[in-house]
Coordinates of C-alpha atoms and ligand atoms in Angstrom, one line a residue:
M1150 CA -0.1 0.0 -0.3
F1151 CA 2.4 2.6 1.2
G1152 CA 5.3 1.4 -1.7
R1153 CA 2.4 1.7 -4.5
S1154 CA 0.7 5.4 -3.5
T1155 CA 4.4 6.1 -3.1
L1156 CA 5.0 5.3 -6.8
A1157 CA 1.8 7.0 -7.8
L1158 CA 2.6 10.4 -5.7
A1159 CA 6.1 10.4 -8.0
A1160 CA 4.4 9.6 -11.3
L1161 CA 2.1 12.2 -10.7
A1162 CA 4.6 14.6 -9.8
S1163 CA 6.6 13.2 -13.6
S1164 CA 3.1 14.1 -14.6
V1165 CA 2.3 17.6 -13.2
S1166 CA 6.5 18.4 -14.3
A1167 CA 6.1 17.5 -17.6
A1168 CA 2.7 19.0 -18.5
R1169 CA 4.6 22.3 -17.3
P1170 CA 7.0 24.3 -20.1
K1171 CA 11.0 24.2 -18.6
T1172 CA 11.5 27.6 -20.2
Q1173 CA 7.9 29.0 -18.7
D1174 CA 8.5 31.8 -15.6
A1175 CA 6.7 31.3 -12.6
S1176 CA 6.0 35.0 -12.2
Q1177 CA 3.6 34.5 -15.2
V1178 CA 1.7 31.8 -12.8
T1179 CA 1.6 32.5 -10.1
L1180 CA -1.0 35.6 -8.0
R1181 CA 1.2 38.5 -7.7
D1182 CA 1.0 41.6 -5.0
P1183 CA -0.6 44.7 -7.4
L1184 CA 1.6 47.6 -6.0
T1185 CA -0.5 49.5 -6.7
Y1186 CA -4.0 50.8 -6.3
G1187 CA -6.4 53.7 -6.8
P1188 CA -7.0 57.0 -8.0
E1189 CA -4.5 59.2 -9.8
L1190 CA -1.9 60.3 -7.4
E1191 CA 0.1 63.4 -8.1
L1192 CA 3.5 65.0 -7.7
V1193 CA 3.3 68.4 -6.5
H1194 CA 6.9 69.2 -4.7
L1195 CA 9.9 67.7 -3.8
Y1196 CA 12.3 68.7 -1.2
Y1197 CA 16.0 68.5 -2.2
D1198 CA 17.3 70.1 1.1
E1199 CA 14.9 70.3 4.5
F1200 CA 13.4 67.6 5.2
P1201 CA 9.3 68.0 5.6
T1202 CA 6.8 66.8 7.7
G1203 CA 3.9 69.2 7.8
I1204 CA 1.8 69.8 4.8
A1205 CA -0.5 72.6 4.5
V1206 CA -3.1 74.3 1.9
S1207 CA -5.3 77.8 1.5
S1208 CA -8.3 78.3 0.0
Q1209 CA -6.4 80.2 -2.5
G1210 CA -3.5 77.0 -2.7
R1211 CA -1.0 78.8 -2.0
M1212 CA 0.7 75.7 0.8
F1213 CA 3.7 76.1 3.5
S1214 CA 5.1 73.1 4.7
N1215 CA 7.9 72.8 8.2
Y1216 CA 11.3 71.6 8.4
P1217 CA 11.6 70.4 12.0
G1218 CA 14.6 70.8 13.8
G1219 CA 13.4 67.9 16.4
L1220 CA 14.2 65.6 13.5
D1221 CA 16.9 66.6 11.7
S1222 CA 19.7 68.3 12.7
N1223 CA 20.2 69.9 9.6
D1224 CA 16.6 71.3 9.8
T1225 CA 18.1 73.4 12.6
N1226 CA 18.8 77.3 12.3
N1227 CA 21.9 78.3 13.9
G1228 CA 21.9 81.5 13.4
Q1229 CA 24.5 82.0 10.1
N1230 CA 23.2 78.5 8.1
G1231 CA 19.7 79.9 7.0
K1232 CA 18.3 76.8 7.9
Y1233 CA 13.9 77.7 8.2
T1234 CA 11.4 76.1 10.3
I1235 CA 9.4 76.7 7.7
A1236 CA 8.2 77.8 4.2
E1237 CA 5.8 78.3 1.0
L1238 CA 6.6 76.4 -1.5
F1239 CA 6.0 77.3 -5.1
D1240 CA 5.6 75.2 -7.5
D1241 CA 8.7 73.4 -10.1
N1242 CA 9.4 69.1 -9.4
T1243 CA 12.9 69.8 -10.9
A1244 CA 16.3 70.3 -9.1
N1245 CA 17.0 73.1 -10.3
N1246 CA 13.8 74.6 -10.3
F1247 CA 12.1 73.8 -6.9
Q1248 CA 11.7 77.1 -4.9
E1249 CA 10.8 77.9 -1.0
R1250 CA 10.5 81.1 1.1
P1251 CA 10.8 81.3 4.3
Y1252 CA 7.7 81.8 6.1
P1253 CA 6.4 84.2 7.2
S1254 CA 10.0 85.8 7.4
R1255 CA 12.7 84.6 7.4
E1256 CA 13.8 87.0 10.6
I1257 CA 11.1 84.6 12.4
N1258 CA 12.7 81.9 11.2
S1259 CA 16.3 82.9 12.7
P1260 CA 16.6 83.0 16.3
P1261 CA 19.4 85.3 17.1
G1262 CA 22.3 82.7 18.2
G1263 CA 20.1 79.9 16.9
A1264 CA 17.5 77.3 18.1
I1265 CA 19.8 76.3 21.2
N1266 CA 20.6 77.7 24.0
Y1267 CA 24.1 76.4 24.8
T1268 CA 24.5 79.0 28.1
T1269 CA 22.4 76.1 29.4
Y1270 CA 23.9 72.8 30.2
P1271 CA 23.2 70.5 29.4
P1272 CA 22.1 72.5 26.3
S1273 CA 17.5 74.0 25.5
G1274 CA 15.4 75.1 23.6
A1275 CA 16.1 79.0 23.4
N1276 CA 13.3 80.7 25.2
Y1277 CA 12.6 82.7 22.1
Q1278 CA 8.3 83.9 21.9
N1279 CA 8.9 86.0 18.5
Y1280 CA 10.7 83.4 16.8
L1281 CA 10.4 80.2 15.6
I1282 CA 12.9 77.3 17.3
G1283 CA 11.4 73.8 15.4
S1284 CA 7.9 73.4 13.5
Q1285 CA 6.4 70.1 13.7
S1286 CA 3.2 71.0 11.9
C1287 CA 0.7 74.0 10.3
V1288 CA -1.9 73.7 9.7
I1289 CA -4.8 76.4 7.7
D1290 CA -8.1 76.7 9.7
P1291 CA -11.6 76.8 8.4
A1292 CA -11.5 81.0 9.1
D1293 CA -8.6 80.1 6.5
R1294 CA -5.4 81.4 8.3
L1295 CA -2.3 79.2 8.9
W1296 CA -1.5 78.1 12.4
I1297 CA 2.7 76.7 12.9
L1298 CA 3.0 74.7 15.6
D1299 CA 6.6 74.9 17.3
T1300 CA 7.9 72.1 19.9
G1301 CA 10.5 74.5 20.8
R1302 CA 13.1 71.6 20.1
V1303 CA 15.2 71.1 18.2
L1304 CA 19.0 68.3 17.5
T1305 CA 22.3 69.0 19.2
P1306 CA 24.5 68.2 15.3
N1307 CA 25.2 64.9 17.7
G1308 CA 21.2 64.8 17.4
T1309 CA 20.5 65.4 21.3
L1310 CA 16.8 66.1 21.8
V1311 CA 17.5 69.7 24.0
P1312 CA 14.5 69.9 26.6
A1313 CA 12.4 72.7 25.4
S1314 CA 12.4 76.4 27.4
Y1315 CA 9.4 78.2 28.3
G1316 CA 8.4 80.3 25.4
G1317 CA 9.3 78.1 22.9
P1318 CA 6.1 75.4 22.1
K1319 CA 3.4 78.0 20.8
L1320 CA 1.4 77.6 18.7
I1321 CA 1.6 80.9 15.9
G1322 CA -1.5 82.2 14.2
V1323 CA -0.2 84.5 10.1
N1324 CA -3.0 86.1 9.4
L1325 CA -2.3 84.9 5.5
S1326 CA -3.7 88.5 3.7
N1327 CA -0.6 90.1 4.7
D1328 CA 1.4 86.9 6.3
T1329 CA 1.7 88.8 10.2
V1330 CA 1.7 87.1 12.7
F1331 CA -2.3 88.0 15.2
Q1332 CA -1.5 85.9 18.0
T1333 CA 0.9 83.6 19.3
I1334 CA 0.5 81.2 22.7
V1335 CA 2.4 79.8 24.5
F1336 CA 2.4 77.2 26.6
P1337 CA 2.4 76.5 30.6
T1338 CA 5.6 74.6 31.6
T1339 CA 2.5 73.0 33.4
V1340 CA 0.9 71.8 29.8
A1341 CA 4.2 71.8 27.9
Y1342 CA 6.9 70.0 29.2
A1343 CA 10.4 70.5 28.4
D1344 CA 10.3 67.0 27.4
S1345 CA 7.1 67.6 25.3
Y1346 CA 6.7 67.1 21.6
L1347 CA 4.1 69.2 20.4
N1348 CA 3.8 67.5 17.2
D1349 CA -0.1 68.0 15.2
V1350 CA -3.4 69.6 16.1
R1351 CA -6.8 70.8 14.8
F1352 CA -9.4 73.4 14.9
D1353 CA -12.5 73.6 15.9
L1354 CA -14.1 78.3 15.5
R1355 CA -17.1 77.3 16.4
S1356 CA -19.0 80.0 18.5
S1357 CA -20.8 77.8 21.1
L1358 CA -17.9 75.4 22.2
T1359 CA -16.4 78.4 24.5
S1360 CA -17.3 81.1 26.7
S1361 CA -14.7 83.2 25.1
G1362 CA -16.6 81.8 21.2
K1363 CA -13.3 81.7 19.7
G1364 CA -12.5 78.4 19.2
V1365 CA -10.7 74.9 20.3
A1366 CA -7.4 73.8 19.2
Y1367 CA -6.6 70.2 19.7
I1368 CA -2.4 69.2 19.8
T1369 CA -1.2 65.0 19.9
D1370 CA 2.2 65.7 22.7
S1371 CA 4.1 62.5 21.3
S1372 CA 7.2 63.0 23.3
V1373 CA 9.6 59.9 23.0
E1374 CA 10.2 60.5 26.9
G1375 CA 6.9 58.9 26.4
R1376 CA 5.3 62.0 28.8
N1377 CA 2.0 61.5 26.5
G1378 CA -1.3 63.3 26.2
I1379 CA -4.2 65.6 24.4
I1380 CA -3.7 69.2 25.1
V1381 CA -6.8 71.6 24.4
V1382 CA -6.4 75.4 23.1
D1383 CA -8.9 78.0 24.5
L1384 CA -8.2 80.4 20.9
G1385 CA -10.4 83.1 22.8
T1386 CA -8.8 82.8 26.5
G1387 CA -4.8 81.5 25.4
E1388 CA -5.8 79.2 28.3
S1389 CA -4.7 75.4 27.8
W1390 CA -4.4 71.2 29.7
R1391 CA -3.8 68.1 28.9
H1392 CA -6.1 65.2 29.0
L1393 CA -5.5 61.5 28.5
D1394 CA -1.6 61.6 30.4
G1395 CA -0.9 58.3 31.1
N1396 CA -3.7 56.1 29.9
P1397 CA -2.8 53.2 27.3
T1398 CA -4.0 54.8 24.4
V1399 CA -1.2 58.3 23.3
H1400 CA 1.9 56.2 25.3
P1401 CA 3.8 53.8 22.5
A1402 CA 2.9 50.5 22.0
R1403 CA 5.1 47.6 23.6
Q1404 CA 7.3 46.8 21.6
W1405 CA 6.6 48.0 18.2
S1406 CA 8.3 47.8 16.0
A1407 CA 7.3 49.2 11.5
Y1408 CA 8.7 47.8 9.0
L1409 CA 9.4 49.6 5.5
W1410 CA 9.8 46.6 2.7
G1411 CA 9.7 44.0 4.7
T1412 CA 12.2 44.7 7.0
P1413 CA 11.7 45.5 10.3
L1414 CA 13.0 49.4 12.2
Y1415 CA 14.3 49.5 15.6
Q1416 CA 14.5 52.8 17.2
V1417 CA 18.1 54.9 17.8
M1418 CA 19.0 57.0 20.6
P1419 CA 22.5 58.8 20.6
G1420 CA 24.4 56.7 22.6
K1421 CA 21.7 53.9 24.3
P1422 CA 21.8 50.2 22.0
F1423 CA 18.5 50.5 19.8
T1424 CA 15.2 50.5 20.6
Y1425 CA 11.6 49.7 19.4
G1426 CA 9.5 52.4 18.6
Q1427 CA 8.9 55.3 21.1
F1428 CA 6.6 57.1 19.5
G1429 CA 3.6 58.4 21.5
S1430 CA 0.2 60.7 20.1
D1431 CA 1.0 62.4 17.6
G1432 CA -2.0 61.4 14.5
I1433 CA -4.8 64.2 14.9
A1434 CA -8.6 64.4 12.7
L1435 CA -11.7 65.7 13.1
S1436 CA -14.8 63.9 12.7
A1437 CA -16.7 66.8 10.1
D1438 CA -19.4 67.8 13.1
G1439 CA -16.4 68.0 15.2
A1440 CA -18.6 65.8 17.9
T1441 CA -15.0 63.0 17.9
L1442 CA -11.8 63.2 18.0
F1443 CA -9.9 60.7 16.7
Y1444 CA -6.0 59.4 17.2
K1445 CA -3.6 56.4 17.1
N1446 CA 0.8 57.3 18.6
V1447 CA 3.1 56.2 15.5
A1448 CA 4.3 52.7 17.6
G1449 CA 0.7 51.2 17.5
R1450 CA -1.5 49.7 14.5
Q1451 CA -4.8 50.6 16.9
L1452 CA -6.7 53.7 15.9
Y1453 CA -8.7 55.1 19.3
S1454 CA -10.8 58.3 19.3
I1455 CA -13.0 60.2 21.9
P1456 CA -15.9 62.9 22.1
T1457 CA -14.0 66.2 21.8
S1458 CA -16.6 67.8 25.1
Y1459 CA -14.8 64.9 27.3
L1460 CA -11.8 67.0 26.2
R1461 CA -12.8 70.0 26.4
A1462 CA -13.9 69.8 30.0
N1463 CA -10.9 71.4 32.3
G1464 CA -12.8 70.8 36.0
P1465 CA -12.4 68.3 39.2
T1466 CA -13.5 65.4 37.4
S1467 CA -12.4 65.4 33.8
E1468 CA -9.3 63.3 33.3
V1469 CA -11.7 60.4 35.2
L1470 CA -14.5 60.9 32.7
A1471 CA -12.7 61.8 29.6
Q1472 CA -10.3 58.4 30.5
G1473 CA -13.5 55.9 31.0
A1474 CA -14.9 58.4 27.4
V1475 CA -11.7 56.7 24.9
N1476 CA -12.8 54.4 22.2
T1477 CA -10.8 51.5 20.6
L1478 CA -11.0 51.3 17.3
G1479 CA -9.5 48.3 15.5
E1480 CA -6.1 48.4 13.3
T1481 CA -5.5 49.9 10.7
G1482 CA -2.1 50.2 10.4
V1483 CA 1.3 51.7 11.3
T1484 CA 0.1 55.9 10.2
D1485 CA 2.0 59.6 11.3
G1486 CA -1.2 62.0 10.7
M1487 CA -4.0 62.2 9.4
E1488 CA -7.2 64.0 7.7
T1489 CA -11.3 64.4 7.6
D1490 CA -13.2 65.4 5.0
T1491 CA -16.5 66.6 4.5
N1492 CA -17.5 62.6 3.5
N1493 CA -16.6 61.7 6.8
Y1494 CA -13.5 60.0 6.2
I1495 CA -10.3 59.5 8.4
Y1496 CA -7.4 59.2 6.5
H1497 CA -4.3 58.1 8.5
G1498 CA -1.2 56.7 6.1
N1499 CA -0.6 53.2 6.3
M1500 CA 3.3 52.4 5.7
E1501 CA 3.6 49.1 6.0
Q1502 CA 1.7 48.6 3.0
D1503 CA 3.1 51.5 0.8
A1504 CA -0.7 53.2 1.3
V1505 CA -2.8 56.0 2.9
S1506 CA -6.2 54.0 3.9
F1507 CA -9.8 55.3 5.5
F1508 CA -11.5 54.5 8.0
N1509 CA -15.4 55.1 7.6
P1510 CA -17.0 55.6 11.8
A1511 CA -19.7 55.0 9.7
N1512 CA -19.9 51.3 9.1
G1513 CA -16.4 50.7 11.6
T1514 CA -14.1 49.5 8.8
D1515 CA -10.7 51.2 7.3
T1516 CA -10.1 50.6 3.5
V1517 CA -7.0 51.0 1.2
F1518 CA -7.1 54.4 -1.4
V1519 CA -4.2 54.1 -2.7
R1520 CA -1.6 52.0 -2.9
D1521 CA 2.3 52.8 -4.7
P1522 CA 5.6 51.6 -4.4
R1523 CA 7.0 55.4 -3.9
L1524 CA 4.8 55.9 -0.7
N1525 CA 7.2 55.0 1.9
W1526 CA 5.7 57.2 5.4
I1527 CA 3.4 59.1 4.6
D1528 CA 3.6 62.5 7.2
T1529 CA 1.4 65.2 7.2
F1530 CA -2.0 64.9 5.2
S1531 CA -4.8 67.7 5.0
T1532 CA -7.5 68.2 2.7
A1533 CA -8.1 71.1 1.2
T1534 CA -10.4 73.5 -0.7
D1535 CA -9.2 71.8 -4.0
G1536 CA -11.4 68.5 -3.3
Y1537 CA -8.0 67.6 -2.8
L1538 CA -5.9 65.3 -0.2
Y1539 CA -1.8 66.7 0.2
F1540 CA 0.7 64.7 2.5
T1541 CA 4.4 64.4 2.8
S1542 CA 5.9 60.7 2.2
N1543 CA 8.9 61.6 3.6
Q1544 CA 11.7 59.0 4.2
L1545 CA 11.7 59.0 8.0
V1546 CA 11.9 55.1 8.9
L1547 CA 14.8 55.3 6.9
G1548 CA 16.5 57.7 8.9
S1549 CA 19.6 57.6 11.4
G1550 CA 17.0 57.8 13.9
F1551 CA 16.2 54.4 12.4
Y1552 CA 18.4 50.5 13.0
P1553 CA 21.0 50.4 11.2
G1554 CA 21.4 54.3 12.6
T1555 CA 22.8 55.4 9.1
D1556 CA 21.0 57.7 6.6
R1557 CA 20.2 55.8 4.4
R1558 CA 17.1 58.7 2.6
Q1559 CA 17.7 60.3 -0.8
R1560 CA 16.3 63.9 -1.6
P1561 CA 14.2 64.5 -2.9
F1562 CA 11.2 64.1 -0.2
A1563 CA 8.1 64.1 -1.7
L1564 CA 4.6 65.8 -1.7
W1565 CA 1.9 64.2 -3.3
R1566 CA -2.4 64.8 -3.3
V1567 CA -5.5 62.9 -4.8
Q1568 CA -8.4 63.8 -5.9
L1569 CA -10.9 62.6 -2.6
P1570 CA -13.9 59.9 -3.0
G1571 CA -17.2 61.8 -3.8
N1572 CA -16.7 65.7 -4.1
G1573 CA -15.2 65.2 -0.9
T1574 CA -13.7 68.1 0.0
K1575 CA -12.2 70.5 3.4
T1576 CA -14.7 69.8 6.0
N1577 CA -15.5 73.4 7.7
L1578 CA -16.2 74.1 11.6
R1579 CA -16.6 77.9 12.4
Ligands
NAG281 C1 23.6 67.4 6.5 O1 24.3 68.9 5.8 C2 25.9 68.8 5.8 C3 25.8 69.2 5.0 O2 25.3 69.5 3.6 C4 25.2 67.0 5.3 O3 26.9 66.9 4.4 C5 25.2 66.5 5.8 O4 25.3 64.8 4.8 C6 23.8 66.4 6.0 N1 23.4 65.2 7.4 C7 22.3 64.7 6.9 C8 21.5 64.1 7.7 O5 21.6 65.3 5.8
NAG282 C1 19.8 80.7 27.8 O1 19.6 80.3 28.8 C2 19.7 81.5 29.9 C3 20.3 81.1 31.6 O2 18.8 80.2 32.3 C4 18.5 82.2 30.0 O3 18.9 83.2 30.9 C5 18.3 83.0 29.3 O4 17.7 83.9 28.3 C6 18.6 81.9 27.8 N1 19.4 82.7 26.2 C7 17.8 81.9 25.0 C8 17.9 82.7 24.1 O5 17.1 80.9 25.3
NAG283 C1 -6.0 89.5 8.0 O1 -5.4 90.7 7.5 C2 -6.3 91.5 6.7 C3 -5.2 92.8 6.0 O2 -5.1 93.4 6.6 C4 -7.8 91.8 7.6 O3 -8.3 93.0 6.1 C5 -8.1 91.0 8.6 O4 -8.8 91.9 8.9 C6 -6.8 90.1 9.3 N1 -7.3 88.9 10.1 C7 -6.4 88.7 11.5 C8 -7.8 87.7 12.1 O5 -5.7 89.2 11.8
NAG284 C1 -1.7 93.0 8.8 O1 -3.0 93.2 9.3 C2 -3.5 93.0 10.3 C3 -5.0 93.0 10.9 O2 -5.7 94.1 9.9 C4 -3.0 94.5 11.0 O3 -2.1 95.0 11.9 C5 -1.0 94.4 10.9 O4 -0.7 95.5 10.9 C6 -1.4 94.0 9.7 N1 0.9 94.2 8.9 C7 1.0 94.5 7.7 C8 2.9 94.5 7.4 O5 0.3 95.3 6.9
NAG285 C1 25.7 65.1 21.8 O1 26.3 66.6 22.5 C2 25.6 67.5 23.8 C3 26.1 69.3 23.9 O2 26.7 69.9 22.2 C4 26.6 66.6 25.1 O3 25.5 67.3 26.5 C5 25.9 65.3 24.9 O4 26.9 65.3 25.9 C6 26.3 64.9 23.2 N1 25.8 63.4 23.3 C7 26.5 62.1 23.2 C8 25.7 60.9 23.1 O5 27.9 62.3 21.9
NAG286 C1 -17.1 51.0 3.9 O1 -17.0 52.6 3.9 C2 -16.6 52.2 2.9 C3 -16.7 54.1 2.6 O2 -18.4 53.7 2.0 C4 -16.0 50.9 1.8 O3 -15.8 51.5 0.5 C5 -16.5 50.1 2.9 O4 -16.5 49.0 1.5 C6 -16.9 49.9 3.6 N1 -16.6 49.1 4.2 C7 -17.9 47.8 4.3 C8 -17.3 46.6 5.0 O5 -18.7 47.7 4.5
NAG287 C1 -19.9 65.0 -8.0 O1 -21.1 66.3 -8.2 C2 -20.4 66.1 -9.9 C3 -20.5 68.4 -10.1 O2 -21.0 68.1 -9.3 C4 -22.4 66.2 -10.5 O3 -22.3 64.7 -11.4 C5 -21.7 64.2 -9.4 O4 -22.6 63.1 -9.6 C6 -21.0 63.9 -8.0 N1 -20.7 62.8 -7.3 C7 -20.6 62.5 -5.7 C8 -20.0 61.0 -5.7 O5 -21.3 62.8 -4.9

């Protein structure tokens, strides 16, 4: 019995190999990953010099990006090198013809003596309230004003992230009509700690939200040192407060690493053994009606949400109530930024899949939107009134902050856009 079946198998194997032409390429007969999916990906801007994260697109089509000195020591203004932490972009797409203009002025981007105060030990972020130190995000609000989020922190030339000083961490509003700062909100050291990292911000300008009537901003603190949380700001009074400190949903997940092109990436900190990814709450998006805030850690694959009323509340029991109000929405992949449109889709990167996906709160599921081998680390998104989703792809995980600790990025970095589905456009919370 045994012998006969072995013989039968051998006969079958030889007939299969005989049936298959030896010259045939296996790649033509086996199922393969198509690698691309979805609507057309349009290239908008190439970044040949500084390393970008944020993107903001105004109703007039003006575009702005920021360059965080906290992620790339070459983005750091040292008072002589002419670098800037935020710029207006002009279209180009050729190496010889790309243009960026320091915004709102070269002066605001040039803190006297540089972004680092070397008279303190250890060196710290300069304490200027009227200059930009290291911006991690820029966002156009529903009133078409540009807001610049300053972490107050940058890297020293050897890659050490300096602590912030009071005056550094702030939110600056710029009037796009005349390119002038109209508001500066400096965070107290009890809200933005010296080791906080103010990462991204979303705005709801509805007058009914607060007694001051000027709306609120919600900010993620993604600090790799671990004091993560969500900061809320009353744009009328300038008052700010924290929520969700210590909650697992704002912290990096345990022993997390991301995969790029199949390879796991561990985080590298100067002078220490490499470790798992340490980035906390970072991506942030408001539902189209402003009632729900979606957020997630970079070092993790789960998406979370909380009703915004719990974040705006700032009384004796508001923190315990907020911690009890967090929803876990399942795995949506690895992303940095997130963004919403009028479809109420929550767009996010999905870097391990070379993709942008969206979570639809109406059916509780995640859907791939666009996929392309040119998409790697999708950093930050901006939906614009022209009906497009803009996003930067900046190779973050190929930088020296990830194993093996050498810089494998290749310039240029890219700004892409894709038309939103179903005539979607920018939401309008005002
Ligand atoms: C920083 O700039 C210097 C001088 O242009 C260059 O040699 C170095 O490779 C750059 N480092 C990074 C991390 O881009
Ligand atoms: C640098 O630190 C010293 C000591 O704390 C302080 O007096 C000075 O104002 C700081 N300067 C800047 C630009 O941060
Ligand atoms: C922006 O500047 C324009 C032109 O000076 C002015 O009309 C408008 O009121 C300003 N907006 C804010 C928010 O200051
Ligand atoms: C810009 O507009 C604001 C608000 O109208 C005004 O206070 C400021 O002086 C203007 N700045 C310039 C440079 O025109
Ligand atoms: C990096 O430079 C800073 C400031 O110059 C210094 O305090 C620190 O010890 C250096 N760190 C390493 C790992 O070399
Ligand atoms: C959820 O909604 C999105 C957007 O309409 C849709 O593309 C997706 O197929 C839906 N998923 C399920 C499981 O119904
Ligand atoms: C988008 O707008 C066009 C033009 O107004 C309209 O014909 C089309 O039906 C709309 N599509 C959707 C999905 O709403």
